[in-house]
Structure formats: C-alpha cells, structure tokens
PDB file of C-alpha atoms in Angstrom:
ATOM      1  CA  MET A   1     -32.420 -23.603   9.358  1.00  0.00           C
ATOM      2  CA  ASP A   2     -28.666 -23.899   9.553  1.00  0.00           C
ATOM      3  CA  SER A   3     -26.814 -20.674   8.899  1.00  0.00           C
ATOM      4  CA  GLN A   4     -23.189 -20.048   8.130  1.00  0.00           C
ATOM      5  CA  ILE A   5     -21.204 -16.860   8.441  1.00  0.00           C
ATOM      6  CA  LYS A   6     -18.830 -16.546   5.535  1.00  0.00           C
ATOM      7  CA  GLY A   7     -15.659 -14.483   5.674  1.00  0.00           C
ATOM      8  CA  VAL A   8     -14.992 -11.571   3.387  1.00  0.00           C
ATOM      9  CA  SER A   9     -13.111 -12.749   0.301  1.00  0.00           C
ATOM     10  CA  THR A  10     -11.234  -9.940  -1.409  1.00  0.00           C
ATOM     11  CA  GLY A  11      -8.448  -9.450  -3.919  1.00  0.00           C
ATOM     12  CA  THR A  12      -5.709  -6.884  -4.437  1.00  0.00           C
ATOM     13  CA  THR A  13      -1.993  -6.366  -4.922  1.00  0.00           C
ATOM     14  CA  ILE A  14      -0.190  -3.678  -2.936  1.00  0.00           C
ATOM     15  CA  LEU A  15       3.496  -2.909  -2.386  1.00  0.00           C
ATOM     16  CA  ALA A  16       5.943  -0.330  -1.108  1.00  0.00           C
ATOM     17  CA  VAL A  17       9.711  -0.175  -1.601  1.00  0.00           C
ATOM     18  CA  THR A  18      12.426   2.250  -0.541  1.00  0.00           C
ATOM     19  CA  PHE A  19      15.125   3.577  -2.848  1.00  0.00           C
ATOM     20  CA  ASN A  20      18.052   5.961  -2.485  1.00  0.00           C
ATOM     21  CA  GLY A  21      16.306   9.212  -1.477  1.00  0.00           C
ATOM     22  CA  GLY A  22      12.679   8.153  -1.457  1.00  0.00           C
ATOM     23  CA  VAL A  23      10.003   5.488  -1.436  1.00  0.00           C
ATOM     24  CA  ILE A  24       7.484   4.153  -3.956  1.00  0.00           C
ATOM     25  CA  ILE A  25       4.069   2.845  -2.951  1.00  0.00           C
ATOM     26  CA  GLY A  26       1.811   1.135  -5.475  1.00  0.00           C
ATOM     27  CA  SER A  27      -1.268  -0.971  -6.117  1.00  0.00           C
ATOM     28  CA  ASP A  28      -3.557  -2.368  -8.755  1.00  0.00           C
ATOM     29  CA  SER A  29      -6.995  -0.788  -9.276  1.00  0.00           C
ATOM     30  CA  ARG A  30      -9.469  -3.680  -9.184  1.00  0.00           C
ATOM     31  CA  ALA A  31     -12.106  -4.032  -6.461  1.00  0.00           C
ATOM     32  CA  SER A  32     -14.051  -7.278  -6.191  1.00  0.00           C
ATOM     33  CA  ILE A  33     -16.987  -8.586  -4.183  1.00  0.00           C
ATOM     34  CA  GLY A  34     -16.514 -12.070  -2.797  1.00  0.00           C
ATOM     35  CA  GLY A  35     -13.446 -12.516  -4.978  1.00  0.00           C
ATOM     36  CA  TYR A  36     -15.617 -13.213  -8.030  1.00  0.00           C
ATOM     37  CA  TYR A  37     -17.572 -10.103  -9.080  1.00  0.00           C
ATOM     38  CA  VAL A  38     -15.441  -7.128 -10.161  1.00  0.00           C
ATOM     39  CA  SER A  39     -17.240  -4.066  -8.793  1.00  0.00           C
ATOM     40  CA  SER A  40     -14.679  -1.489  -9.960  1.00  0.00           C
ATOM     41  CA  LYS A  41     -11.731  -1.500 -12.360  1.00  0.00           C
ATOM     42  CA  THR A  42     -10.418   1.968 -11.511  1.00  0.00           C
ATOM     43  CA  ILE A  43     -10.395   2.348  -7.730  1.00  0.00           C
ATOM     44  CA  ASN A  44      -7.400   4.152  -6.239  1.00  0.00           C
ATOM     45  CA  LYS A  45      -6.157   2.159  -3.243  1.00  0.00           C
ATOM     46  CA  LEU A  46      -3.438   4.680  -2.382  1.00  0.00           C
ATOM     47  CA  ILE A  47      -4.669   7.038   0.332  1.00  0.00           C
ATOM     48  CA  GLN A  48      -2.783  10.242   1.179  1.00  0.00           C
ATOM     49  CA  VAL A  49      -2.894  10.629   4.967  1.00  0.00           C
ATOM     50  CA  HIS A  50      -0.503  13.610   5.040  1.00  0.00           C
ATOM     51  CA  ASP A  51       1.691  15.616   2.663  1.00  0.00           C
ATOM     52  CA  ARG A  52       4.434  12.982   2.291  1.00  0.00           C
ATOM     53  CA  ILE A  53       2.744   9.953   3.852  1.00  0.00           C
ATOM     54  CA  PHE A  54       0.547   7.481   1.959  1.00  0.00           C
ATOM     55  CA  CYS A  55      -1.033   4.170   2.835  1.00  0.00           C
ATOM     56  CA  CYS A  56      -2.438   1.451   0.613  1.00  0.00           C
ATOM     57  CA  ILE A  57      -5.267  -0.841   1.593  1.00  0.00           C
ATOM     58  CA  ALA A  58      -6.077  -4.533   1.357  1.00  0.00           C
ATOM     59  CA  GLY A  59      -9.079  -6.443   2.646  1.00  0.00           C
ATOM     60  CA  SER A  60     -12.552  -5.045   3.212  1.00  0.00           C
ATOM     61  CA  LEU A  61     -12.813  -1.719   1.410  1.00  0.00           C
ATOM     62  CA  ALA A  62     -15.448  -0.376   3.812  1.00  0.00           C
ATOM     63  CA  ASP A  63     -13.275  -1.203   6.839  1.00  0.00           C
ATOM     64  CA  ALA A  64     -10.184   0.301   5.235  1.00  0.00           C
ATOM     65  CA  GLN A  65     -11.978   3.517   4.278  1.00  0.00           C
ATOM     66  CA  ALA A  66     -13.332   3.938   7.813  1.00  0.00           C
ATOM     67  CA  VAL A  67      -9.881   3.402   9.351  1.00  0.00           C
ATOM     68  CA  THR A  68      -8.075   5.763   6.957  1.00  0.00           C
ATOM     69  CA  LYS A  69     -10.692   8.472   7.496  1.00  0.00           C
ATOM     70  CA  ALA A  70     -10.171   8.307  11.266  1.00  0.00           C
ATOM     71  CA  ALA A  71      -6.390   8.087  10.845  1.00  0.00           C
ATOM     72  CA  LYS A  72      -6.229  11.185   8.623  1.00  0.00           C
ATOM     73  CA  PHE A  73      -8.072  13.203  11.278  1.00  0.00           C
ATOM     74  CA  GLN A  74      -5.805  12.001  14.094  1.00  0.00           C
ATOM     75  CA  ILE A  75      -2.606  12.544  12.085  1.00  0.00           C
ATOM     76  CA  SER A  76      -3.647  16.078  11.085  1.00  0.00           C
ATOM     77  CA  PHE A  77      -4.515  16.896  14.703  1.00  0.00           C
ATOM     78  CA  HIS A  78      -1.166  15.481  15.831  1.00  0.00           C
ATOM     79  CA  SER A  79       0.641  17.630  13.261  1.00  0.00           C
ATOM     80  CA  ILE A  80      -1.107  20.778  14.532  1.00  0.00           C
ATOM     81  CA  GLN A  81      -0.220  19.929  18.133  1.00  0.00           C
ATOM     82  CA  MET A  82       3.451  19.295  17.289  1.00  0.00           C
ATOM     83  CA  GLU A  83       3.615  22.293  14.914  1.00  0.00           C
ATOM     84  CA  SER A  84       5.538  20.159  12.439  1.00  0.00           C
ATOM     85  CA  PRO A  85       4.821  17.459   9.833  1.00  0.00           C
ATOM     86  CA  PRO A  86       4.187  14.036  11.418  1.00  0.00           C
ATOM     87  CA  LEU A  87       6.756  11.260  11.304  1.00  0.00           C
ATOM     88  CA  VAL A  88       5.992   8.283   9.073  1.00  0.00           C
ATOM     89  CA  LYS A  89       6.250   5.990  12.102  1.00  0.00           C
ATOM     90  CA  ALA A  90       3.715   8.146  13.979  1.00  0.00           C
ATOM     91  CA  ALA A  91       1.241   7.799  11.110  1.00  0.00           C
ATOM     92  CA  ALA A  92       1.782   4.029  10.965  1.00  0.00           C
ATOM     93  CA  SER A  93       1.316   3.836  14.746  1.00  0.00           C
ATOM     94  CA  VAL A  94      -2.054   5.606  14.475  1.00  0.00           C
ATOM     95  CA  LEU A  95      -3.192   2.981  11.949  1.00  0.00           C
ATOM     96  CA  LYS A  96      -1.801   0.229  14.196  1.00  0.00           C
ATOM     97  CA  GLU A  97      -3.767   1.468  17.218  1.00  0.00           C
ATOM     98  CA  LEU A  98      -7.000   1.733  15.227  1.00  0.00           C
ATOM     99  CA  CYS A  99      -6.561  -1.790  13.847  1.00  0.00           C
ATOM    100  CA  TYR A 100      -5.574  -3.306  17.200  1.00  0.00           C
ATOM    101  CA  ASN A 101      -8.383  -1.651  19.169  1.00  0.00           C
ATOM    102  CA  ASN A 102     -10.945  -2.890  16.644  1.00  0.00           C
ATOM    103  CA  LYS A 103      -9.324  -6.188  15.668  1.00  0.00           C
ATOM    104  CA  GLU A 104     -12.488  -8.221  16.301  1.00  0.00           C
ATOM    105  CA  GLU A 105     -14.499  -6.143  13.817  1.00  0.00           C
ATOM    106  CA  LEU A 106     -12.030  -5.200  11.087  1.00  0.00           C
ATOM    107  CA  GLN A 107     -10.834  -7.166   8.072  1.00  0.00           C
ATOM    108  CA  ALA A 108      -8.300  -4.793   6.590  1.00  0.00           C
ATOM    109  CA  GLY A 109      -4.529  -4.466   6.392  1.00  0.00           C
ATOM    110  CA  PHE A 110      -2.358  -1.517   5.410  1.00  0.00           C
ATOM    111  CA  ILE A 111       1.041  -0.570   4.086  1.00  0.00           C
ATOM    112  CA  THR A 112       2.227   2.878   5.163  1.00  0.00           C
ATOM    113  CA  ALA A 113       5.074   4.607   3.328  1.00  0.00           C
ATOM    114  CA  GLY A 114       6.485   8.091   3.309  1.00  0.00           C
ATOM    115  CA  TRP A 115       9.379  10.443   3.883  1.00  0.00           C
ATOM    116  CA  ASP A 116      10.231  12.570   6.913  1.00  0.00           C
ATOM    117  CA  ARG A 117      13.208  14.681   7.979  1.00  0.00           C
ATOM    118  CA  LYS A 118      14.171  12.384  10.856  1.00  0.00           C
ATOM    119  CA  LYS A 119      14.567   9.024   9.100  1.00  0.00           C
ATOM    120  CA  GLY A 120      14.030   9.741   5.411  1.00  0.00           C
ATOM    121  CA  PRO A 121      12.118   7.134   3.343  1.00  0.00           C
ATOM    122  CA  GLN A 122      10.343   4.422   5.350  1.00  0.00           C
ATOM    123  CA  VAL A 123       7.934   1.521   4.842  1.00  0.00           C
ATOM    124  CA  TYR A 124       5.687   0.036   7.530  1.00  0.00           C
ATOM    125  CA  THR A 125       3.267  -2.886   7.399  1.00  0.00           C
ATOM    126  CA  VAL A 126       0.150  -2.848   9.572  1.00  0.00           C
ATOM    127  CA  ALA A 127      -1.244  -6.372   9.461  1.00  0.00           C
ATOM    128  CA  LEU A 128      -4.638  -7.724  10.482  1.00  0.00           C
ATOM    129  CA  GLY A 129      -4.876  -7.460  14.248  1.00  0.00           C
ATOM    130  CA  GLY A 130      -2.604  -4.433  14.533  1.00  0.00           C
ATOM    131  CA  MET A 131       0.940  -5.803  14.169  1.00  0.00           C
ATOM    132  CA  LEU A 132       3.422  -3.112  13.056  1.00  0.00           C
ATOM    133  CA  LEU A 133       6.607  -3.959  11.119  1.00  0.00           C
ATOM    134  CA  SER A 134       9.286  -1.741   9.571  1.00  0.00           C
ATOM    135  CA  GLN A 135      10.731  -3.181   6.344  1.00  0.00           C
ATOM    136  CA  PRO A 136      12.812  -1.932   3.392  1.00  0.00           C
ATOM    137  CA  PHE A 137      10.107  -3.263   1.073  1.00  0.00           C
ATOM    138  CA  THR A 138       6.866  -5.155   1.488  1.00  0.00           C
ATOM    139  CA  ILE A 139       4.111  -6.671  -0.638  1.00  0.00           C
ATOM    140  CA  GLY A 140       0.568  -7.608   0.289  1.00  0.00           C
ATOM    141  CA  GLY A 141      -2.845  -8.730  -0.917  1.00  0.00           C
ATOM    142  CA  SER A 142      -3.902 -11.841  -2.788  1.00  0.00           C
ATOM    143  CA  GLY A 143      -1.627 -11.037  -5.736  1.00  0.00           C
ATOM    144  CA  SER A 144       1.465 -10.946  -3.526  1.00  0.00           C
ATOM    145  CA  THR A 145       1.519 -14.750  -3.307  1.00  0.00           C
ATOM    146  CA  TYR A 146       2.582 -14.842  -6.984  1.00  0.00           C
ATOM    147  CA  ILE A 147       5.524 -12.448  -6.672  1.00  0.00           C
ATOM    148  CA  TYR A 148       7.386 -13.306  -3.457  1.00  0.00           C
ATOM    149  CA  GLY A 149      10.089 -15.039  -5.486  1.00  0.00           C
ATOM    150  CA  TYR A 150      10.427 -12.152  -7.912  1.00  0.00           C
ATOM    151  CA  ALA A 151      10.565  -9.573  -5.091  1.00  0.00           C
ATOM    152  CA  ASP A 152      13.166 -11.518  -3.090  1.00  0.00           C
ATOM    153  CA  ALA A 153      15.323 -12.099  -6.166  1.00  0.00           C
ATOM    154  CA  LYS A 154      15.169  -8.629  -7.710  1.00  0.00           C
ATOM    155  CA  TYR A 155      15.092  -6.271  -4.727  1.00  0.00           C
ATOM    156  CA  LYS A 156      18.371  -4.590  -3.847  1.00  0.00           C
ATOM    157  CA  PRO A 157      19.119  -1.808  -1.339  1.00  0.00           C
ATOM    158  CA  ASP A 158      19.761   1.774  -2.481  1.00  0.00           C
ATOM    159  CA  MET A 159      18.203   1.418  -5.916  1.00  0.00           C
ATOM    160  CA  SER A 160      17.887   4.525  -8.059  1.00  0.00           C
ATOM    161  CA  LYS A 161      14.450   6.024  -8.619  1.00  0.00           C
ATOM    162  CA  GLU A 162      14.293   4.574 -12.127  1.00  0.00           C
ATOM    163  CA  GLU A 163      15.335   1.092 -10.957  1.00  0.00           C
ATOM    164  CA  CYS A 164      12.770   1.195  -8.167  1.00  0.00           C
ATOM    165  CA  LEU A 165       9.980   2.282 -10.528  1.00  0.00           C
ATOM    166  CA  GLN A 166      10.822  -0.608 -12.840  1.00  0.00           C
ATOM    167  CA  PHE A 167      10.921  -3.055  -9.906  1.00  0.00           C
ATOM    168  CA  ALA A 168       7.502  -1.917  -8.643  1.00  0.00           C
ATOM    169  CA  THR A 169       5.967  -1.871 -12.124  1.00  0.00           C
ATOM    170  CA  ASN A 170       7.218  -5.373 -12.942  1.00  0.00           C
ATOM    171  CA  ALA A 171       5.997  -6.753  -9.611  1.00  0.00           C
ATOM    172  CA  LEU A 172       2.489  -5.315 -10.087  1.00  0.00           C
ATOM    173  CA  ALA A 173       2.375  -6.516 -13.715  1.00  0.00           C
ATOM    174  CA  LEU A 174       3.344 -10.072 -12.724  1.00  0.00           C
ATOM    175  CA  ALA A 175       0.748 -10.190  -9.933  1.00  0.00           C
ATOM    176  CA  MET A 176      -2.012  -8.706 -12.090  1.00  0.00           C
ATOM    177  CA  GLY A 177      -1.238 -11.199 -14.852  1.00  0.00           C
ATOM    178  CA  ARG A 178      -1.618 -14.216 -12.535  1.00  0.00           C
ATOM    179  CA  ASP A 179      -4.154 -13.162  -9.897  1.00  0.00           C
ATOM    180  CA  ASN A 180      -7.707 -13.101 -11.280  1.00  0.00           C
ATOM    181  CA  VAL A 181      -8.884 -10.584  -8.652  1.00  0.00           C
ATOM    182  CA  SER A 182      -6.032  -8.127  -9.243  1.00  0.00           C
ATOM    183  CA  GLY A 183      -6.002  -5.997 -12.368  1.00  0.00           C
ATOM    184  CA  GLY A 184      -6.918  -2.707 -14.004  1.00  0.00           C
ATOM    185  CA  VAL A 185      -4.208  -0.054 -13.993  1.00  0.00           C
ATOM    186  CA  ALA A 186      -1.098   0.296 -11.848  1.00  0.00           C
ATOM    187  CA  HIS A 187      -1.149   3.238  -9.440  1.00  0.00           C
ATOM    188  CA  LEU A 188       2.270   4.353  -8.195  1.00  0.00           C
ATOM    189  CA  VAL A 189       3.262   7.255  -5.948  1.00  0.00           C
ATOM    190  CA  VAL A 190       6.895   8.388  -5.661  1.00  0.00           C
ATOM    191  CA  ILE A 191       7.599  10.182  -2.366  1.00  0.00           C
ATOM    192  CA  THR A 192      10.830  12.145  -1.826  1.00  0.00           C
ATOM    193  CA  GLU A 193      12.026  15.204   0.079  1.00  0.00           C
ATOM    194  CA  GLU A 194      11.098  17.307  -2.959  1.00  0.00           C
ATOM    195  CA  GLY A 195       7.483  16.177  -2.954  1.00  0.00           C
ATOM    196  CA  VAL A 196       5.055  13.616  -4.340  1.00  0.00           C
ATOM    197  CA  GLU A 197       4.737  12.302  -7.899  1.00  0.00           C
ATOM    198  CA  HIS A 198       1.759  10.233  -9.087  1.00  0.00           C
ATOM    199  CA  VAL A 199       2.277   7.697 -11.863  1.00  0.00           C
ATOM    200  CA  VAL A 200      -0.567   5.773 -13.522  1.00  0.00           C
ATOM    201  CA  ILE A 201       0.262   2.963 -15.948  1.00  0.00           C
ATOM    202  CA  PRO A 202      -2.676   1.628 -18.028  1.00  0.00           C
ATOM    203  CA  GLY A 203      -3.111  -2.129 -18.156  1.00  0.00           C
ATOM    204  CA  ASP A 204      -2.192  -2.334 -21.835  1.00  0.00           C
ATOM    205  CA  LYS A 205       1.080  -0.478 -21.171  1.00  0.00           C
ATOM    206  CA  LEU A 206       2.278  -2.807 -18.400  1.00  0.00           C
ATOM    207  CA  PRO A 207       5.178  -5.155 -19.242  1.00  0.00           C
ATOM    208  CA  LYS A 208       4.263  -8.721 -20.169  1.00  0.00           C
ATOM    209  CA  PHE A 209       6.285 -11.726 -19.059  1.00  0.00           C
ATOM    210  CA  HIS A 210       4.153 -14.601 -20.371  1.00  0.00           C
ATOM    211  CA  ASN A 211       1.284 -15.266 -22.761  1.00  0.00           C
ATOM    212  CA  GLU A 212      -1.579 -13.511 -20.951  1.00  0.00           C
TER     213      GLU A 212
END
C-alpha cells in the first residue's frame, strides 16, 4: 500500500516588540491538531527561561516544549557559572544551537525577548533550522501573514509602554480575527529593568476592527 508522510500543520500568532525601556512579548492561546481540531483554547505559549527572558513558541508543541526545557537548564547553568544573570543574546543562542543541531527532527520556531544590563530590551527570532536574527520587532506563526501590513505601518521606534501595549494588542486581535487556528485570549508579558508584568486579555475584551 502506498503511504504518505504528512507534515505537521499548526496554527498560532506570536510577536515581540521593543519600546523605550522594555520589551513586550505576546501570543494567542489556541492550540490545534492538524490545523483543524482545536485541542486547547487556553494554552500559554510564553515560556519564562530566566528572570527577565521569555520565549514564545510556534510549530509543533511537543518539539517546542522539549527545546525550551533543555534551554532553561542550560541557561540556568550558564548563569551559575557566570555568577550573573544571562544576556538575552546568550539565551537566544542556546535556543539557536538546539534548533540547528536537531534541525532534521524539529518543527518549531521561537521568538526570544528580554532585558539585560548590557543592551537593555532586545528581540531575537530563532527560525526553523536554527537561524538567529536580532530585530526591533518581529511576528510569527500562521496568524502573522494577516498582520504584516499593520505591523509595518504602525510600528515606530521608542514607543511608550502604553503605545507598545496597544500595538501588540491590536496586532494579536487582528490576527486572531482572521486566522481560524489562532484565537482564545491574548497573553502579553512586559519586561523592563524593574521586572516582569503579565497581562491577559480575554477574547471578548479584544478590540474589533471588522464584523467578526
């Protein structure tokens, strides 16, 4: 009998954006199987890998969880060796190495964002295959295809915290309204020198831009 190996079809919307003094990382909360069956409406895709460093996941949830578990161990060990909090770039590089060394087996991508004393707020993209990019803001997942125009038009450097929160919330709301495998609630984490603030916006409280 003929057999076919089908790829993993998944859906999500993730983003991270820097502002004056910090960075915001966010995602939707819907997990799907095969892009059709919604297995969870409330999953938190924002993973804290150190005190002021978070990553968000897209792709195969099992792959992403395995990578972040290994990365958290390595980053914590690195912090103990250095006797100081890890740099955001060091945490992103750990994820990059794990993805690159296992690129034939993994189907997961990451956005890493955080704050450190050397460079302040930073955003890094770790793509499938282990490519590492530093960007002022980035979006990812299936829902990102609907909001590239919005993000390019509305992003501006050195936004205030309030402006950045509104930008991230609007972007997630637009993607969740259009992408059938993104949805649920909006998870946002604000990371600054002072600490970390979690923000959860229920689906019925998100802004609406069209007749959904």
